[in-house]
Amino acid sequence: AVEDTTLMWERYIFTCIVLCMCVRLLNYLKLYTWFSQHIEIFIDIMEVIIPFSFMIVLMIITFAIAFYMLGRNQIQYKNKVNPAKEPDYATFQGALWEIFNVCMGNPGFSVGDYHEDAFFLNHEATLVGACLLIVYVIACFILLLNLLNMLIAIMSDAFAENTEKIE
C-alpha cells in the first residue's frame, strides 16, 4: 500500500513537471518571430479573461449548489427516486459535473442510468421537478448563451487589439 501511494505521488509530481516544461518550451519558442507573436497574443488574451474566469467559476458553483440542494431533496423526500439510481447531481461533485456539461453545451440529464428518474423528464409534475427545470433553464441561459458569448467577444476584441499592435 505504501508503494502504491508513493507511485501515485510520483505521478502527480511528474504531471506538474511536464506542465512546467511546457511553459518553459513556450519561453524558448518566443525566440522565433512567428511563435513570439502568437504566444504574446495568447498571453494577452489570458490576462484579459482572468476577471471573466472568476465570474464564470462563481456562477458554476452557484448553480452547482442549487442542483445539489434539489438532488438532496429528491433523495430525502423519496420523490420516486430509485435509491439504487440516485441522480448524479445529488452529490456536490456530480452537480459540478452537470453544470460543467451545461457550459459545454452537453446537458448530462439524458446520459447515464438515472435519466428516467430525473424529475423534469417524468410524466408526473412535482414541485422539485419544476424547480429543477427552472434552475436548469436559467443555468443554460446564463452560462451557455450569455457568459460564453461574452467570453468569445472579449477574446475576439483582445485578439484584434493584439494583431493591430503587431502590424
Short mmCIF file of C-alpha atoms in Angstrom, two decimals:
data_model
loop_
_atom_site.label_atom_id
_atom_site.label_comp_id
_atom_site.label_asym_id
_atom_site.label_seq_id
_atom_site.Cartn_x
_atom_site.Cartn_y
_atom_site.Cartn_z
CA ALA A 1 0.00 0.00 0.00
CA VAL A 2 2.89 2.36 0.76
CA GLU A 3 4.40 1.68 -2.65
CA ASP A 4 1.07 2.49 -4.33
CA THR A 5 0.79 5.88 -2.61
CA THR A 6 4.42 6.62 -3.44
CA LEU A 7 3.78 5.82 -7.08
CA MET A 8 0.65 7.96 -7.01
CA TRP A 9 2.55 10.98 -5.66
CA GLU A 10 5.35 10.44 -8.15
CA ARG A 11 2.80 10.64 -10.96
CA TYR A 12 1.37 13.86 -9.52
CA ILE A 13 4.84 15.36 -9.33
CA PHE A 14 5.64 14.15 -12.84
CA THR A 15 2.45 15.79 -14.11
CA CYS A 16 3.49 19.12 -12.55
CA ILE A 17 6.96 18.80 -14.05
CA VAL A 18 5.53 18.17 -17.53
CA LEU A 19 3.31 21.26 -17.23
CA CYS A 20 6.29 23.37 -16.13
CA MET A 21 8.34 22.05 -19.04
CA CYS A 22 5.57 23.07 -21.42
CA VAL A 23 5.65 26.62 -20.06
CA ARG A 24 9.44 26.68 -20.45
CA LEU A 25 9.05 25.48 -24.03
CA LEU A 26 6.80 28.46 -24.73
CA ASN A 27 9.54 30.75 -23.41
CA TYR A 28 12.08 29.17 -25.76
CA LEU A 29 9.69 29.45 -28.70
CA LYS A 30 9.44 33.20 -28.09
CA LEU A 31 12.87 33.46 -29.69
CA TYR A 32 11.29 32.85 -33.11
CA THR A 33 9.31 35.77 -34.51
CA TRP A 34 6.32 33.80 -35.75
CA PHE A 35 5.91 31.91 -32.47
CA SER A 36 6.61 35.04 -30.44
CA GLN A 37 3.66 36.92 -31.96
CA HIS A 38 1.22 34.12 -31.30
CA ILE A 39 2.49 33.45 -27.79
CA GLU A 40 2.17 37.16 -26.94
CA ILE A 41 -1.41 37.17 -28.24
CA PHE A 42 -2.18 34.09 -26.17
CA ILE A 43 -0.72 35.63 -23.01
CA ASP A 44 -2.58 38.90 -23.53
CA ILE A 45 -5.88 37.07 -24.05
CA MET A 46 -5.30 35.05 -20.86
CA GLU A 47 -4.67 38.27 -18.92
CA VAL A 48 -7.88 39.82 -20.27
CA ILE A 49 -10.11 36.87 -19.36
CA ILE A 50 -8.90 36.41 -15.77
CA PRO A 51 -11.72 38.56 -14.26
CA PHE A 52 -14.22 36.83 -16.52
CA SER A 53 -12.93 33.44 -15.37
CA PHE A 54 -13.63 34.32 -11.74
CA MET A 55 -17.17 35.34 -12.69
CA ILE A 56 -17.91 32.13 -14.60
CA VAL A 57 -16.46 29.95 -11.81
CA LEU A 58 -18.66 31.77 -9.30
CA MET A 59 -21.74 31.16 -11.49
CA ILE A 60 -20.86 27.49 -11.95
CA ILE A 61 -20.51 26.99 -8.20
CA THR A 62 -23.78 28.84 -7.59
CA PHE A 63 -25.75 26.65 -9.98
CA ALA A 64 -23.99 23.52 -8.74
CA ILE A 65 -25.14 24.31 -5.20
CA ALA A 66 -28.70 24.77 -6.47
CA PHE A 67 -28.62 21.42 -8.30
CA TYR A 68 -27.06 19.73 -5.28
CA MET A 69 -29.78 21.02 -2.96
CA LEU A 70 -32.53 19.87 -5.33
CA GLY A 71 -30.87 16.48 -5.70
CA ARG A 72 -30.70 16.09 -1.93
CA ASN A 73 -34.41 16.94 -1.76
CA GLN A 74 -35.11 14.21 -4.30
CA ILE A 75 -33.39 11.66 -2.12
CA GLN A 76 -34.57 12.89 1.28
CA TYR A 77 -38.23 13.11 0.43
CA LYS A 78 -38.16 9.98 -1.75
CA ASN A 79 -39.89 11.63 -4.66
CA LYS A 80 -40.00 8.44 -6.71
CA VAL A 81 -36.22 8.22 -6.98
CA ASN A 82 -34.88 4.72 -7.16
CA PRO A 83 -32.35 4.51 -4.29
CA ALA A 84 -30.02 2.42 -6.43
CA LYS A 85 -30.08 5.11 -9.12
CA GLU A 86 -29.65 8.39 -7.29
CA PRO A 87 -29.19 11.31 -9.66
CA ASP A 88 -25.57 12.36 -10.14
CA TYR A 89 -26.37 15.93 -9.11
CA ALA A 90 -27.29 14.66 -5.62
CA THR A 91 -23.57 14.91 -4.77
CA PHE A 92 -21.70 18.18 -4.99
CA GLN A 93 -19.10 16.74 -7.40
CA GLY A 94 -21.89 15.38 -9.59
CA ALA A 95 -23.66 18.74 -9.54
CA LEU A 96 -20.43 20.48 -10.61
CA TRP A 97 -20.08 17.97 -13.43
CA GLU A 98 -23.67 18.57 -14.59
CA ILE A 99 -23.17 22.34 -14.64
CA PHE A 100 -19.85 21.94 -16.45
CA ASN A 101 -21.69 19.89 -19.08
CA VAL A 102 -24.26 22.67 -19.39
CA CYS A 103 -21.39 25.13 -20.02
CA MET A 104 -20.01 22.86 -22.72
CA GLY A 105 -23.40 22.61 -24.37
CA ASN A 106 -23.79 18.97 -23.40
CA PRO A 107 -26.57 18.66 -20.83
CA GLY A 108 -25.94 15.43 -18.97
CA PHE A 109 -29.51 14.84 -17.89
CA SER A 110 -30.19 12.27 -20.57
CA VAL A 111 -26.88 10.48 -20.07
CA GLY A 112 -26.33 7.66 -17.64
CA ASP A 113 -28.50 5.17 -15.82
CA TYR A 114 -30.67 7.63 -13.95
CA HIS A 115 -32.16 9.64 -16.83
CA GLU A 116 -35.60 8.09 -16.34
CA ASP A 117 -35.55 9.32 -12.74
CA ALA A 118 -34.74 12.95 -13.49
CA PHE A 119 -37.84 14.80 -12.36
CA PHE A 120 -38.40 17.07 -15.29
CA LEU A 121 -38.36 14.06 -17.63
CA ASN A 122 -41.06 12.23 -15.64
CA HIS A 123 -44.65 12.44 -16.75
CA GLU A 124 -45.84 13.49 -13.31
CA ALA A 125 -45.29 17.11 -12.36
CA THR A 126 -43.74 17.66 -8.93
CA LEU A 127 -42.56 20.78 -7.17
CA VAL A 128 -38.95 19.60 -7.10
CA GLY A 129 -39.16 18.72 -10.79
CA ALA A 130 -40.46 22.17 -11.64
CA CYS A 131 -37.70 23.81 -9.58
CA LEU A 132 -35.09 21.62 -11.24
CA LEU A 133 -36.37 22.54 -14.69
CA ILE A 134 -36.43 26.26 -13.87
CA VAL A 135 -32.89 26.22 -12.45
CA TYR A 136 -31.71 24.20 -15.47
CA VAL A 137 -33.21 26.65 -17.99
CA ILE A 138 -31.76 29.65 -16.13
CA ALA A 139 -28.35 27.95 -15.95
CA CYS A 140 -28.42 27.20 -19.68
CA PHE A 141 -29.39 30.77 -20.50
CA ILE A 142 -26.85 32.44 -18.25
CA LEU A 143 -23.90 30.06 -18.61
CA LEU A 144 -24.24 28.80 -22.14
CA LEU A 145 -25.71 31.72 -24.00
CA ASN A 146 -24.70 34.86 -22.16
CA LEU A 147 -21.37 34.12 -20.48
CA LEU A 148 -19.80 32.05 -23.23
CA ASN A 149 -20.84 34.56 -25.89
CA MET A 150 -19.35 37.29 -23.71
CA LEU A 151 -16.14 35.26 -23.49
CA ILE A 152 -15.99 34.98 -27.27
CA ALA A 153 -16.48 38.74 -27.62
CA ILE A 154 -13.78 39.52 -25.03
CA MET A 155 -11.31 37.16 -26.68
CA SER A 156 -12.01 38.47 -30.19
CA ASP A 157 -11.52 42.09 -29.03
CA ALA A 158 -8.23 41.19 -27.34
CA PHE A 159 -7.11 39.30 -30.45
CA ALA A 160 -7.98 42.24 -32.70
CA GLU A 161 -6.07 44.69 -30.46
CA ASN A 162 -3.00 42.46 -30.43
CA THR A 163 -2.99 41.93 -34.18
CA GLU A 164 -3.19 45.71 -34.64
CA LYS A 165 -0.15 46.10 -32.38
CA ILE A 166 1.79 43.55 -34.39
CA GLU A 167 1.01 45.19 -37.72
#
